[in-house]
Amino acid sequence: MTRRTEWPGSEDETHSAAGDAETRSGRRGRHGREDSGGPSSSRAESGPPRTPEEQARAICLRLLTGNPRTRKQLEDALRQRGIPEEAAEEVLSRFEDVGLIDDAAFADAWVESRHHGRGLARRALARELRTKGVGSAVIEVAVGRLDSEQEESTARELVDRKLRASRGLDREKRLRRLAGMLARKGYPEGLALRVVKQALEEEGEDPDLLEEHCLPDA
């Protein structure tokens, strides 16, 4: 897996720059009305209102500046701002056509970032992507790139980081605390229990005694 997903840049930057220039121009116009009430005010007031499509385009470009977003996130933002559905659909479809909206790329980058940055497992990653409005088929492909071997390796790394801090606890509390940490990050119960037991056995814990304890509820 690549560690960084490249998002469309040149066209986005051009559109963003145009939007920024329009915003600055609008601010100057408002300041002109407040400060002098002169010709700048008359020109601003006489200009035609922006169409819903132009408003939708400006909103999307502003939201996409800095962070990629899913189509559903942008769709919700346009609805909240009162953009008619037809105008929103037209702009969002155009943005998809030119690559400014790409839910598959978003999902791939999210899985890469959140797995390596937070140690989240496939189940937790899928849950987060659903909240972003990513479709089930796209989620399945994105999380499917994280194989079981990598997931288990990351789980062991997480446990290793917490082992020292848990050494003052008794055997059962250590097992429950470490396994619970993995469960909260979306690791299956069987995997979490196996990884924690292996780590504790390597520290000298009796494997037969560890078998007596069960994994806490996720």
GROMACS .gro file of C-alpha atoms in nm:
model
  218
    1MET     CA    1   0.000   0.000   0.000
    2THR     CA    2   0.122   0.351  -0.067
    3ARG     CA    3   0.154   0.576   0.230
    4ARG     CA    4   0.003   0.878   0.059
    5THR     CA    5  -0.276   0.923  -0.191
    6GLU     CA    6  -0.234   1.207  -0.436
    7TRP     CA    7  -0.551   1.407  -0.486
    8PRO     CA    8  -0.623   1.611  -0.801
    9GLY     CA    9  -0.429   1.932  -0.765
   10SER     CA   10  -0.393   2.162  -1.060
   11GLU     CA   11  -0.757   2.213  -1.147
   12ASP     CA   12  -0.856   2.224  -0.781
   13GLU     CA   13  -0.595   2.488  -0.711
   14THR     CA   14  -0.706   2.691  -1.010
   15HIS     CA   15  -1.071   2.678  -0.902
   16SER     CA   16  -0.980   2.751  -0.542
   17ALA     CA   17  -0.774   3.050  -0.643
   18ALA     CA   18  -1.063   3.178  -0.848
   19GLY     CA   19  -1.298   3.129  -0.556
   20ASP     CA   20  -1.058   3.307  -0.320
   21ALA     CA   21  -1.031   3.597  -0.560
   22GLU     CA   22  -1.410   3.618  -0.582
   23THR     CA   23  -1.436   3.615  -0.204
   24ARG     CA   24  -1.177   3.890  -0.166
   25SER     CA   25  -1.355   4.094  -0.430
   26GLY     CA   26  -1.683   4.053  -0.243
   27ARG     CA   27  -1.522   4.165   0.081
   28ARG     CA   28  -1.382   4.476  -0.082
   29GLY     CA   29  -1.728   4.551  -0.215
   30ARG     CA   30  -1.882   4.524   0.129
   31HIS     CA   31  -1.612   4.740   0.278
   32GLY     CA   32  -1.672   4.994   0.003
   33ARG     CA   33  -2.039   5.020   0.099
   34GLU     CA   34  -1.964   5.054   0.466
   35ASP     CA   35  -1.675   5.296   0.436
   36SER     CA   36  -1.770   5.523   0.150
   37GLY     CA   37  -2.104   5.428  -0.005
   38GLY     CA   38  -1.946   5.527  -0.339
   39PRO     CA   39  -1.931   5.370  -0.686
   40SER     CA   40  -1.810   5.032  -0.557
   41SER     CA   41  -2.140   4.994  -0.372
   42SER     CA   42  -2.345   5.069  -0.682
   43ARG     CA   43  -2.155   4.815  -0.891
   44ALA     CA   44  -2.189   4.544  -0.626
   45GLU     CA   45  -2.563   4.602  -0.590
   46SER     CA   46  -2.625   4.609  -0.964
   47GLY     CA   47  -2.445   4.279  -1.037
   48PRO     CA   48  -2.663   3.975  -1.114
   49PRO     CA   49  -2.713   3.723  -0.830
   50ARG     CA   50  -2.519   3.398  -0.855
   51THR     CA   51  -2.705   3.097  -0.989
   52PRO     CA   52  -2.759   2.793  -0.763
   53GLU     CA   53  -2.497   2.605  -0.970
   54GLU     CA   54  -2.240   2.880  -0.913
   55GLN     CA   55  -2.316   2.882  -0.543
   56ALA     CA   56  -2.285   2.503  -0.525
   57ARG     CA   57  -1.956   2.510  -0.710
   58ALA     CA   58  -1.812   2.775  -0.477
   59ILE     CA   59  -1.924   2.584  -0.167
   60CYS     CA   60  -1.774   2.257  -0.289
   61LEU     CA   61  -1.442   2.416  -0.384
   62ARG     CA   62  -1.420   2.585  -0.046
   63LEU     CA   63  -1.490   2.260   0.140
   64LEU     CA   64  -1.244   2.064  -0.074
   65THR     CA   65  -0.963   2.309  -0.004
   66GLY     CA   66  -0.727   2.136   0.238
   67ASN     CA   67  -0.915   1.806   0.279
   68PRO     CA   68  -1.078   1.561   0.038
   69ARG     CA   69  -1.443   1.485   0.103
   70THR     CA   70  -1.690   1.225  -0.007
   71ARG     CA   71  -1.977   1.299  -0.240
   72LYS     CA   72  -2.222   1.240   0.046
   73GLN     CA   73  -2.045   1.493   0.269
   74LEU     CA   74  -2.062   1.757  -0.003
   75GLU     CA   75  -2.421   1.667  -0.085
   76ASP     CA   76  -2.519   1.715   0.279
   77ALA     CA   77  -2.337   2.048   0.294
   78LEU     CA   78  -2.518   2.177  -0.015
   79ARG     CA   79  -2.854   2.067   0.122
   80GLN     CA   80  -2.788   2.244   0.452
   81ARG     CA   81  -2.710   2.562   0.260
   82GLY     CA   82  -3.035   2.548   0.068
   83ILE     CA   83  -2.895   2.455  -0.274
   84PRO     CA   84  -3.167   2.298  -0.493
   85GLU     CA   85  -3.125   1.926  -0.545
   86GLU     CA   86  -3.102   1.952  -0.924
   87ALA     CA   87  -2.825   2.212  -0.909
   88ALA     CA   88  -2.637   2.014  -0.646
   89GLU     CA   89  -2.659   1.695  -0.852
   90GLU     CA   90  -2.525   1.870  -1.161
   91VAL     CA   91  -2.225   2.019  -0.980
   92LEU     CA   92  -2.140   1.704  -0.785
   93SER     CA   93  -2.154   1.489  -1.098
   94ARG     CA   94  -1.926   1.733  -1.278
   95PHE     CA   95  -1.679   1.727  -0.990
   96GLU     CA   96  -1.677   1.346  -1.004
   97ASP     CA   97  -1.615   1.354  -1.379
   98VAL     CA   98  -1.303   1.570  -1.338
   99GLY     CA   99  -1.174   1.378  -1.036
  100LEU     CA  100  -1.231   1.639  -0.767
  101ILE     CA  101  -1.464   1.395  -0.591
  102ASP     CA  102  -1.338   1.036  -0.572
  103ASP     CA  103  -1.491   0.821  -0.299
  104ALA     CA  104  -1.268   0.524  -0.381
  105ALA     CA  105  -0.950   0.731  -0.342
  106PHE     CA  106  -1.093   0.884  -0.025
  107ALA     CA  107  -1.160   0.539   0.122
  108ASP     CA  108  -0.813   0.409   0.031
  109ALA     CA  109  -0.645   0.709   0.189
  110TRP     CA  110  -0.865   0.686   0.499
  111VAL     CA  111  -0.780   0.319   0.555
  112GLU     CA  112  -0.409   0.383   0.506
  113SER     CA  113  -0.402   0.683   0.738
  114ARG     CA  114  -0.622   0.552   1.016
  115HIS     CA  115  -0.469   0.206   1.024
  116HIS     CA  116  -0.110   0.327   1.042
  117GLY     CA  117  -0.186   0.638   1.247
  118ARG     CA  118  -0.439   0.499   1.498
  119GLY     CA  119  -0.400   0.124   1.458
  120LEU     CA  120  -0.766   0.077   1.364
  121ALA     CA  121  -0.874  -0.264   1.235
  122ARG     CA  122  -1.091  -0.332   0.934
  123ARG     CA  123  -1.417  -0.340   1.130
  124ALA     CA  124  -1.357   0.003   1.283
  125LEU     CA  125  -1.237   0.148   0.952
  126ALA     CA  126  -1.549   0.025   0.773
  127ARG     CA  127  -1.766   0.179   1.043
  128GLU     CA  128  -1.595   0.516   1.007
  129LEU     CA  129  -1.623   0.514   0.628
  130ARG     CA  130  -1.996   0.441   0.653
  131THR     CA  131  -2.037   0.754   0.863
  132LYS     CA  132  -1.867   0.948   0.582
  133GLY     CA  133  -2.126   0.825   0.334
  134VAL     CA  134  -1.900   0.587   0.142
  135GLY     CA  135  -2.086   0.304  -0.031
  136SER     CA  136  -2.061  -0.055   0.089
  137ALA     CA  137  -1.890  -0.185  -0.227
  138VAL     CA  138  -1.623   0.087  -0.210
  139ILE     CA  139  -1.567   0.020   0.161
  140GLU     CA  140  -1.527  -0.352   0.099
  141VAL     CA  141  -1.255  -0.293  -0.159
  142ALA     CA  142  -1.071  -0.036   0.056
  143VAL     CA  143  -1.062  -0.239   0.378
  144GLY     CA  144  -0.993  -0.554   0.179
  145ARG     CA  145  -0.651  -0.417   0.093
  146LEU     CA  146  -0.563  -0.450   0.461
  147ASP     CA  147  -0.495  -0.821   0.492
  148SER     CA  148  -0.521  -1.037   0.803
  149GLU     CA  149  -0.144  -1.064   0.842
  150GLN     CA  150  -0.101  -0.685   0.849
  151GLU     CA  151  -0.392  -0.648   1.087
  152GLU     CA  152  -0.244  -0.899   1.331
  153SER     CA  153   0.100  -0.738   1.307
  154THR     CA  154  -0.048  -0.400   1.395
  155ALA     CA  155  -0.242  -0.552   1.686
  156ARG     CA  156   0.082  -0.693   1.827
  157GLU     CA  157   0.253  -0.355   1.793
  158LEU     CA  158  -0.031  -0.192   1.988
  159VAL     CA  159  -0.006  -0.451   2.265
  160ASP     CA  160   0.372  -0.418   2.285
  161ARG     CA  161   0.338  -0.044   2.342
  162LYS     CA  162   0.102  -0.099   2.636
  163LEU     CA  163   0.274  -0.397   2.800
  164ARG     CA  164   0.512  -0.200   3.019
  165ALA     CA  165   0.239   0.027   3.154
  166SER     CA  166   0.033  -0.278   3.255
  167ARG     CA  167   0.306  -0.464   3.443
  168GLY     CA  168   0.190  -0.350   3.784
  169LEU     CA  169  -0.151  -0.514   3.734
  170ASP     CA  170  -0.245  -0.872   3.808
  171ARG     CA  171  -0.270  -1.127   3.529
  172GLU     CA  172  -0.645  -1.101   3.473
  173LYS     CA  173  -0.652  -0.721   3.468
  174ARG     CA  174  -0.363  -0.709   3.222
  175LEU     CA  175  -0.537  -0.953   2.992
  176ARG     CA  176  -0.867  -0.768   3.007
  177ARG     CA  177  -0.716  -0.423   2.967
  178LEU     CA  178  -0.498  -0.513   2.668
  179ALA     CA  179  -0.766  -0.718   2.495
  180GLY     CA  180  -1.023  -0.446   2.559
  181MET     CA  181  -0.794  -0.189   2.399
  182LEU     CA  182  -0.778  -0.398   2.082
  183ALA     CA  183  -1.154  -0.460   2.084
  184ARG     CA  184  -1.220  -0.086   2.095
  185LYS     CA  185  -1.006  -0.045   1.784
  186GLY     CA  186  -1.217  -0.296   1.598
  187TYR     CA  187  -1.010  -0.615   1.628
  188PRO     CA  188  -1.206  -0.941   1.641
  189GLU     CA  189  -1.225  -1.099   1.985
  190GLY     CA  190  -1.040  -1.414   1.884
  191LEU     CA  191  -0.752  -1.220   1.731
  192ALA     CA  192  -0.730  -0.981   2.025
  193LEU     CA  193  -0.720  -1.260   2.280
  194ARG     CA  194  -0.461  -1.460   2.086
  195VAL     CA  195  -0.227  -1.164   2.041
  196VAL     CA  196  -0.248  -1.059   2.407
  197LYS     CA  197  -0.192  -1.414   2.535
  198GLN     CA  198   0.113  -1.454   2.313
  199ALA     CA  199   0.259  -1.128   2.441
  200LEU     CA  200   0.200  -1.220   2.805
  201GLU     CA  201   0.339  -1.572   2.759
  202GLU     CA  202   0.656  -1.420   2.618
  203GLU     CA  203   0.685  -1.224   2.941
  204GLY     CA  204   0.665  -1.545   3.143
  205GLU     CA  205   0.295  -1.576   3.225
  206ASP     CA  206   0.161  -1.929   3.260
  207PRO     CA  207  -0.036  -2.011   2.941
  208ASP     CA  208  -0.268  -2.248   3.130
  209LEU     CA  209  -0.368  -1.972   3.372
  210LEU     CA  210  -0.424  -1.730   3.084
  211GLU     CA  211  -0.665  -1.978   2.926
  212GLU     CA  212  -0.890  -1.947   3.229
  213HIS     CA  213  -0.972  -1.585   3.152
  214CYS     CA  214  -1.211  -1.474   2.883
  215LEU     CA  215  -1.212  -1.168   2.659
  216PRO     CA  216  -1.424  -0.875   2.790
  217ASP     CA  217  -1.719  -0.750   2.592
  218ALA     CA  218  -1.620  -0.517   2.304
   0.00000   0.00000   0.00000
